[in-house]
Coordinates of C-alpha atoms and ligand atoms in Angstrom, one line a residue:
M239 CA 17.3 94.9 -3.4
R240 CA 21.1 94.7 -1.6
A241 CA 18.8 94.0 1.5
R242 CA 16.7 90.8 -0.3
A243 CA 20.1 89.3 -1.0
R244 CA 21.7 89.8 2.5
I245 CA 18.5 88.1 3.8
N246 CA 18.5 85.2 0.8
R247 CA 22.5 84.8 1.8
K248 CA 21.3 84.4 5.2
K249 CA 18.7 81.8 4.4
A250 CA 21.1 79.7 2.4
L251 CA 23.6 80.2 5.6
A252 CA 20.9 78.7 7.5
V253 CA 20.2 75.8 5.7
A254 CA 23.5 74.8 5.2
I255 CA 24.4 74.8 9.1
I256 CA 20.8 73.3 9.2
L257 CA 22.1 70.4 6.5
L258 CA 25.7 70.2 8.5
L259 CA 24.1 69.4 12.1
L260 CA 21.9 66.6 10.2
A261 CA 24.7 65.0 8.6
I262 CA 26.9 65.2 12.2
I263 CA 24.1 63.6 13.9
T264 CA 23.6 60.5 11.5
I265 CA 27.6 60.3 11.7
L266 CA 27.2 60.4 15.5
L267 CA 23.9 58.1 15.3
L268 CA 25.9 55.7 13.0
I269 CA 28.9 55.5 15.0
N270 CA 26.6 54.9 18.2
R271 CA 24.9 52.4 16.7
S272 CA 27.8 50.5 15.3
S273 CA 29.9 50.8 19.0
D274 CA 26.5 49.4 20.2
Q275 CA 26.8 46.4 18.4
Q276 CA 30.5 45.9 18.4
A277 CA 29.7 46.5 22.3
A278 CA 26.9 43.8 22.2
R279 CA 28.7 41.6 20.2
P280 CA 30.4 38.9 22.2
E281 CA 33.8 38.5 22.2
V282 CA 34.4 35.7 20.5
P283 CA 37.9 34.8 20.2
E284 CA 39.0 34.5 16.1
A285 CA 39.6 30.8 16.9
S286 CA 35.7 29.3 17.5
I287 CA 33.6 30.7 14.8
E288 CA 32.6 27.4 12.8
P289 CA 33.8 27.0 9.4
E290 CA 30.3 26.7 7.2
A291 CA 29.5 22.6 6.8
P292 CA 30.1 21.5 3.3
P293 CA 27.2 20.2 1.8
I294 CA 26.2 17.2 2.0
I295 CA 27.0 14.9 -1.4
T296 CA 24.5 12.0 -2.3
E297 CA 26.4 9.1 -5.0
E298 CA 23.8 7.0 -5.8
F299 CA 23.8 3.8 -7.7
T300 CA 22.2 0.7 -8.5
I301 CA 23.3 -2.8 -7.1
P302 CA 24.3 -5.1 -10.3
A303 CA 23.2 -8.4 -10.0
G304 CA 26.1 -11.1 -8.0
K305 CA 27.8 -8.1 -6.6
T306 CA 28.6 -8.0 -2.7
I307 CA 28.7 -5.1 -0.5
T308 CA 32.0 -5.4 0.4
E309 CA 32.8 -5.1 -3.4
L310 CA 30.1 -1.9 -4.1
L311 CA 31.7 0.1 -1.5
A312 CA 35.5 -0.4 -2.4
P313 CA 35.4 2.1 -5.0
A314 CA 34.0 4.6 -2.4
G315 CA 37.2 4.1 -0.3
F316 CA 36.0 1.2 2.2
S317 CA 38.1 -1.1 3.5
A318 CA 37.2 -4.7 3.6
S319 CA 37.3 -4.7 7.8
R320 CA 35.4 -1.3 7.3
V321 CA 32.5 -2.8 5.4
I322 CA 32.8 -6.0 8.3
E323 CA 32.6 -3.4 11.0
I324 CA 29.3 -2.1 9.0
R325 CA 27.7 -5.6 8.2
E326 CA 28.0 -6.5 11.8
A327 CA 26.0 -2.9 12.9
T328 CA 23.2 -3.7 10.5
M329 CA 22.8 -7.2 11.0
K330 CA 20.1 -6.2 14.1
V331 CA 18.1 -4.8 11.3
Y332 CA 19.3 -6.0 7.8
D333 CA 21.7 -8.3 6.9
L334 CA 23.4 -6.7 4.1
A335 CA 24.8 -10.5 2.5
R336 CA 21.3 -10.3 1.1
I337 CA 21.6 -7.0 -0.9
P338 CA 18.5 -7.5 -3.3
A339 CA 19.8 -6.6 -7.3
G340 CA 18.5 -3.5 -8.9
Q341 CA 17.7 -2.0 -5.9
K342 CA 19.4 1.7 -5.1
I343 CA 22.6 2.5 -2.8
R344 CA 23.3 6.0 -1.6
L345 CA 26.6 7.2 0.1
L346 CA 26.6 10.7 1.5
R347 CA 29.4 12.6 1.6
Q348 CA 30.6 15.9 3.6
G349 CA 33.6 17.1 2.3
E350 CA 36.2 13.8 2.2
S351 CA 34.7 11.5 4.9
Y352 CA 31.4 9.7 4.0
T353 CA 29.0 10.3 6.4
A354 CA 26.1 7.8 6.1
F355 CA 24.7 5.1 3.7
Q356 CA 21.3 4.3 2.7
L357 CA 19.7 1.1 0.8
D358 CA 16.2 1.1 -0.2
L359 CA 14.5 -2.0 1.0
D360 CA 11.2 -1.3 -1.0
P361 CA 9.4 2.0 -2.5
E362 CA 9.2 3.4 1.3
R363 CA 11.3 2.3 3.7
Y364 CA 15.2 2.7 2.9
L365 CA 18.1 1.7 5.8
E366 CA 20.3 4.3 7.2
V367 CA 23.8 3.5 8.2
D368 CA 25.2 6.3 10.4
L369 CA 29.1 5.8 9.9
T370 CA 29.7 9.4 12.0
Q371 CA 29.3 6.5 14.9
S372 CA 31.7 4.1 15.6
P373 CA 30.5 1.4 15.6
P374 CA 28.4 2.4 12.9
S375 CA 24.7 2.6 13.9
A376 CA 21.8 1.2 11.9
S377 CA 18.3 2.0 11.4
I378 CA 15.3 1.7 9.0
K379 CA 13.6 5.1 8.3
S380 CA 11.1 6.2 5.6
H381 CA 10.6 8.4 3.1
P382 CA 8.2 11.2 3.7
V383 CA 5.1 10.0 2.0
T384 CA 2.5 12.5 0.2
R385 CA -1.0 11.1 -0.1
Q386 CA -3.6 12.4 -2.9
L387 CA -7.4 11.4 -2.9
V388 CA -8.0 9.8 -6.6
L389 CA -11.6 9.7 -8.2
V390 CA -10.8 6.9 -10.6
E391 CA -13.7 5.2 -13.0
G392 CA -14.3 3.0 -16.0
I393 CA -16.3 0.7 -18.1
I394 CA -15.9 -3.3 -18.5
K395 CA -15.6 -3.7 -21.8
D396 CA -12.9 -6.8 -21.3
S397 CA -12.0 -7.5 -18.2
L398 CA -11.7 -5.5 -14.7
I399 CA -8.0 -5.2 -14.8
A400 CA -8.6 -4.1 -18.7
A401 CA -10.3 -1.5 -17.4
V402 CA -8.3 -0.5 -14.9
N403 CA -5.6 -0.4 -16.7
Q404 CA -7.8 2.0 -19.2
A405 CA -8.2 4.4 -16.3
G406 CA -4.4 5.0 -16.1
E407 CA -4.2 2.7 -12.7
Q408 CA -2.3 -0.6 -11.9
D409 CA -3.4 -4.4 -11.8
L410 CA -3.1 -4.2 -8.4
L411 CA -6.1 -2.0 -7.9
A412 CA -8.2 -4.1 -9.5
L413 CA -7.2 -6.8 -7.1
M414 CA -8.2 -4.5 -4.4
M415 CA -11.5 -3.9 -5.7
A416 CA -12.1 -7.4 -6.0
E417 CA -11.1 -8.0 -2.6
I418 CA -13.4 -5.9 -1.3
F419 CA -16.4 -7.0 -3.4
G420 CA -15.2 -10.5 -3.7
W421 CA -17.8 -11.7 -0.9
V422 CA -20.8 -10.4 -3.2
I423 CA -19.1 -10.5 -7.1
D424 CA -17.0 -13.3 -8.8
F425 CA -15.0 -11.4 -11.0
Y426 CA -14.6 -14.0 -13.4
V427 CA -18.4 -15.4 -13.2
D428 CA -20.5 -12.4 -12.7
L429 CA -18.9 -10.1 -14.9
R430 CA -20.8 -8.4 -17.6
Q431 CA -20.0 -5.9 -20.8
D432 CA -20.6 -2.0 -19.8
D433 CA -20.6 -3.3 -16.0
S434 CA -18.9 -0.1 -14.6
F435 CA -17.0 1.2 -11.2
R436 CA -16.0 4.5 -9.7
L437 CA -13.6 4.5 -6.5
L438 CA -12.1 7.2 -4.5
V439 CA -8.2 5.6 -3.3
E440 CA -5.2 7.2 -2.0
K441 CA -2.5 7.4 -3.9
K442 CA 1.3 7.6 -2.1
Y443 CA 4.2 9.6 -4.1
I444 CA 7.5 9.9 -2.9
N445 CA 9.5 12.3 -4.3
G446 CA 6.6 13.1 -6.6
Q447 CA 7.1 9.6 -7.7
F448 CA 3.9 7.2 -7.2
S449 CA 5.1 4.8 -5.0
G450 CA 1.7 2.8 -4.1
Y451 CA -1.8 2.8 -3.1
G452 CA -3.1 3.8 0.2
P453 CA -6.7 2.2 1.0
I454 CA -9.6 2.9 -1.3
L455 CA -12.2 4.7 0.8
A456 CA -15.6 4.0 -1.2
A457 CA -16.4 2.5 -4.5
R458 CA -19.4 2.4 -6.8
F459 CA -19.6 -1.2 -8.7
V460 CA -22.7 -1.6 -11.5
N461 CA -22.6 -5.2 -12.2
K462 CA -25.7 -6.6 -14.4
N463 CA -27.5 -3.2 -13.4
Q464 CA -27.0 -3.8 -9.6
V465 CA -25.1 -1.2 -7.8
F466 CA -22.9 -2.5 -5.3
E467 CA -21.2 0.1 -2.6
A468 CA -18.9 -0.1 0.0
Y469 CA -17.4 2.6 2.3
R470 CA -14.6 2.3 4.7
Y471 CA -15.0 2.6 8.0
T472 CA -12.0 2.6 10.9
F473 CA -13.1 1.4 14.2
P474 CA -12.2 4.6 16.3
D475 CA -11.6 2.1 19.4
S476 CA -9.7 -0.3 17.5
G477 CA -8.2 1.2 14.2
K478 CA -9.9 -1.8 12.1
A479 CA -11.1 -1.2 9.5
D480 CA -13.7 -2.7 7.2
Y481 CA -16.2 -2.4 4.6
F482 CA -19.8 -2.0 4.6
E483 CA -22.8 -0.8 2.7
A484 CA -24.0 2.7 2.8
G485 CA -26.8 1.9 5.1
G486 CA -24.3 -0.4 7.4
G487 CA -24.7 -3.3 6.0
S488 CA -21.5 -5.8 6.3
L489 CA -20.4 -6.3 2.3
R490 CA -19.1 -9.7 3.6
K491 CA -21.1 -12.6 3.3
E492 CA -20.1 -16.0 5.1
F493 CA -18.4 -17.0 2.2
L494 CA -16.1 -15.6 -0.6
K495 CA -17.6 -16.0 -3.5
S496 CA -14.1 -17.5 -4.9
P497 CA -11.0 -19.2 -3.6
L498 CA -9.3 -17.8 -6.5
R499 CA -8.9 -13.5 -7.1
Y500 CA -8.9 -14.6 -10.9
A501 CA -9.9 -17.9 -12.4
R502 CA -11.3 -19.5 -15.1
I503 CA -14.3 -22.5 -14.3
T504 CA -13.6 -25.4 -16.4
S505 CA -15.8 -27.9 -15.1
R506 CA -18.7 -27.2 -12.5
F507 CA -20.6 -28.8 -9.4
S508 CA -22.2 -32.2 -11.0
S509 CA -23.5 -35.8 -10.0
S510 CA -22.3 -37.0 -13.1
R511 CA -19.3 -35.9 -15.1
L512 CA -17.0 -38.2 -17.7
H513 CA -13.6 -38.3 -15.0
P514 CA -10.9 -36.8 -17.3
I515 CA -8.8 -39.7 -16.3
R516 CA -10.7 -42.8 -15.3
K517 CA -13.5 -42.3 -18.8
I518 CA -16.4 -43.0 -16.4
Y519 CA -18.9 -41.1 -15.0
R520 CA -19.1 -40.2 -11.5
P521 CA -20.2 -37.5 -9.5
H522 CA -17.9 -33.7 -8.9
Y523 CA -18.6 -32.6 -6.2
G524 CA -16.3 -29.2 -6.3
I525 CA -15.6 -26.5 -9.0
D526 CA -12.5 -26.6 -10.9
Y527 CA -10.7 -23.2 -11.7
A528 CA -8.0 -23.4 -14.0
A529 CA -5.3 -20.9 -12.7
P530 CA -1.3 -20.7 -13.6
I531 CA 0.8 -23.4 -11.4
G532 CA 1.7 -20.8 -8.5
T533 CA -1.2 -18.9 -8.0
P534 CA -1.9 -18.1 -4.5
V535 CA -5.5 -19.8 -3.4
Q536 CA -7.2 -18.0 -0.2
A537 CA -9.4 -19.8 2.4
T538 CA -13.0 -18.5 1.6
A539 CA -13.9 -17.6 5.4
D540 CA -12.2 -17.5 8.6
G541 CA -11.9 -21.1 10.5
V542 CA -9.4 -23.8 11.1
V543 CA -7.3 -26.5 9.3
T544 CA -8.5 -29.5 10.2
F545 CA -6.4 -31.3 7.6
A546 CA -3.5 -29.8 5.2
G547 CA -1.1 -32.6 3.1
W548 CA -1.3 -34.9 1.0
N549 CA -4.5 -37.3 0.2
G550 CA -4.5 -39.8 -2.6
A551 CA -6.4 -38.8 -5.6
A552 CA -6.7 -34.9 -4.2
G553 CA -3.0 -34.8 -4.1
R554 CA -1.7 -32.1 -1.7
M555 CA -4.7 -30.5 -0.3
V556 CA -6.3 -28.5 2.7
R557 CA -9.9 -28.6 4.4
I558 CA -11.2 -25.8 6.8
R559 CA -14.0 -26.1 9.0
H560 CA -15.9 -22.8 9.6
K561 CA -19.0 -21.7 11.7
N562 CA -22.2 -22.6 11.0
A563 CA -21.3 -26.2 10.0
Y564 CA -19.1 -24.8 6.9
E565 CA -16.4 -26.9 5.8
T566 CA -14.5 -26.2 2.6
M567 CA -11.7 -28.0 0.5
Y568 CA -8.7 -26.6 -2.0
L569 CA -7.2 -29.9 -4.0
H570 CA -4.3 -30.9 -5.8
L571 CA -2.4 -27.5 -4.9
K572 CA 1.7 -27.1 -5.8
S573 CA 2.4 -26.2 -2.1
L574 CA 0.5 -24.9 1.4
A575 CA 1.4 -21.6 2.6
A576 CA 3.7 -20.7 5.6
G577 CA 2.2 -21.7 8.8
I578 CA -0.9 -23.6 6.7
K579 CA -1.0 -27.0 8.9
T580 CA -3.8 -29.0 11.2
G581 CA -5.0 -27.0 13.6
A582 CA -3.9 -23.2 12.3
R583 CA -6.7 -20.3 12.3
V584 CA -7.2 -19.1 8.9
E585 CA -9.4 -15.7 8.3
G586 CA -11.4 -15.3 4.9
G587 CA -9.4 -14.0 2.4
Q588 CA -6.0 -15.3 3.4
V589 CA -3.4 -17.2 1.5
I590 CA -3.3 -21.3 2.3
G591 CA -1.5 -22.5 -0.5
Y592 CA -0.4 -22.5 -4.7
V593 CA -2.6 -24.2 -7.5
G594 CA -0.9 -26.9 -8.7
S595 CA -1.7 -30.1 -10.6
S596 CA -0.6 -32.6 -7.7
G597 CA -3.2 -36.1 -7.4
E598 CA -5.1 -37.3 -10.2
S599 CA -4.7 -33.8 -12.5
T600 CA -4.9 -33.4 -15.6
G601 CA -3.3 -30.1 -15.8
P602 CA -2.7 -26.8 -13.4
H603 CA -6.1 -25.8 -11.8
L604 CA -7.7 -25.8 -8.0
D605 CA -10.8 -28.0 -7.2
Y606 CA -12.7 -26.5 -5.1
R607 CA -15.6 -27.6 -2.7
L608 CA -18.1 -26.5 -0.2
L609 CA -19.7 -29.1 2.6
Y610 CA -22.6 -28.0 4.6
H611 CA -23.6 -30.4 7.5
G612 CA -21.0 -32.8 6.1
K613 CA -22.8 -32.9 2.2
Y614 CA -21.4 -31.2 -0.2
V615 CA -23.1 -28.6 -1.7
N616 CA -22.7 -26.2 -5.1
P617 CA -20.9 -22.9 -3.8
L618 CA -21.7 -21.3 -7.0
S619 CA -25.4 -21.3 -6.4
W620 CA -25.4 -21.8 -2.4
K621 CA -27.0 -19.1 -0.7
F622 CA -24.7 -17.2 1.7
Q623 CA -25.8 -15.4 4.5
P624 CA -24.4 -11.5 5.3
A625 CA -22.0 -10.8 7.8
E626 CA -22.6 -9.2 10.8
P627 CA -23.8 -5.4 10.1
L628 CA -22.2 -2.2 11.9
P629 CA -22.6 -2.2 15.0
P630 CA -25.3 0.5 16.0
R631 CA -23.1 2.0 18.7
Y632 CA -20.5 3.3 15.3
Q633 CA -23.9 4.2 13.0
P634 CA -24.0 8.0 13.8
D635 CA -20.1 8.2 12.9
F636 CA -20.2 6.1 10.2
E637 CA -23.3 7.8 8.6
Q638 CA -21.5 11.0 9.1
K639 CA -18.9 9.9 7.1
V640 CA -20.3 8.4 4.4
R641 CA -22.1 11.2 3.5
V642 CA -18.9 12.8 2.9
L643 CA -17.8 10.2 0.7
Q644 CA -21.1 9.4 -1.3
M645 CA -20.6 13.3 -2.2
L646 CA -17.3 12.9 -3.2
L647 CA -17.9 9.7 -5.4
L648 CA -20.3 11.9 -7.4
F649 CA -17.5 14.6 -8.3
P650 CA -16.3 14.2 -11.4
A651 CA -12.5 12.4 -11.9
T652 CA -10.9 15.6 -13.4
Y653 CA -12.2 17.3 -10.2
F654 CA -9.3 15.4 -8.1
Ligands
ZN726 ZN1 -12.2 -31.5 -10.1

């Protein structure tokens, strides 16, 4: 019994010694390591440790109408001379004297001093003035944009715009669709109840907020039971993009169906019509589109302006010569678009003027005329040729991309 007790004491003593040894070794190791660290840590003189930079605080406010930049910045402690300095620095990229009311200004402050100010120019771009430099430097920057592919579908009950709004999208998307199909569908004359559409479009977001549409990548429009498809193809060499049918045929025809995206026809092509002012029967070799004053008028095909200006009963008008012996005329305009004068080159879809009621006219409307070999023809019934199809060398690449887009167009909208 005694012997066993002695053995146990010996065991306990041994364990205690081992534990003690372990503790000593651990402590030594710890000391060693910290001294290593001490040794490794460069000697930093106390004075140069950078205090942590204070956080950047953003003060944002909306520009009220009628306020100058000096008045806006005064409450933030900017002197008039400092504001002049800032204005001069920004003049190269933006004239601060023309700051738009309603836009947002952000002042970035770090500690007591303002380091920068930002002025939104549009949903995507903003002017930034770096105030830490003297003189301050200004540049135009873009907010980071996220893009999301969305499928939008709808059925026409009333108008294309109403159907697009019904699908939760903005009017602009309807106009973008009208632009793509505007060579094959007149969205005013041809549209029918229960026509339908499906399209894939990129939507852009800034800070989670919808900021605008990117391009429509693919669209399918059923008009009077006829299916029209459009696939966007970007030419790998030029980076230019255009729309083609699945087989590579061009969506473009020689001429757009209408010089206005959205307008009601009030008078058609006729060899004998009662003239609204002179009350006599005369030929009316044009199509009258009623639209609000100022509605943009687009050239219906590429060409050269042969006349732009005032012309008697026609009022302010534009005449364009196109290839293949075609000419078009746009009468009773309120004004011409910038750069529209004799000799100017225009592209199909380009805005050339604005709807008015100049000359012999009883109300705001556009009188649109088409001539072929110098003779008036009816633009609504004339058979136009399709434009050039996709050049064969792009076909394989195009087909590959179309296959993907066609598949996506079949997906339910909820999938996106
Ligand atoms: Zn007319």
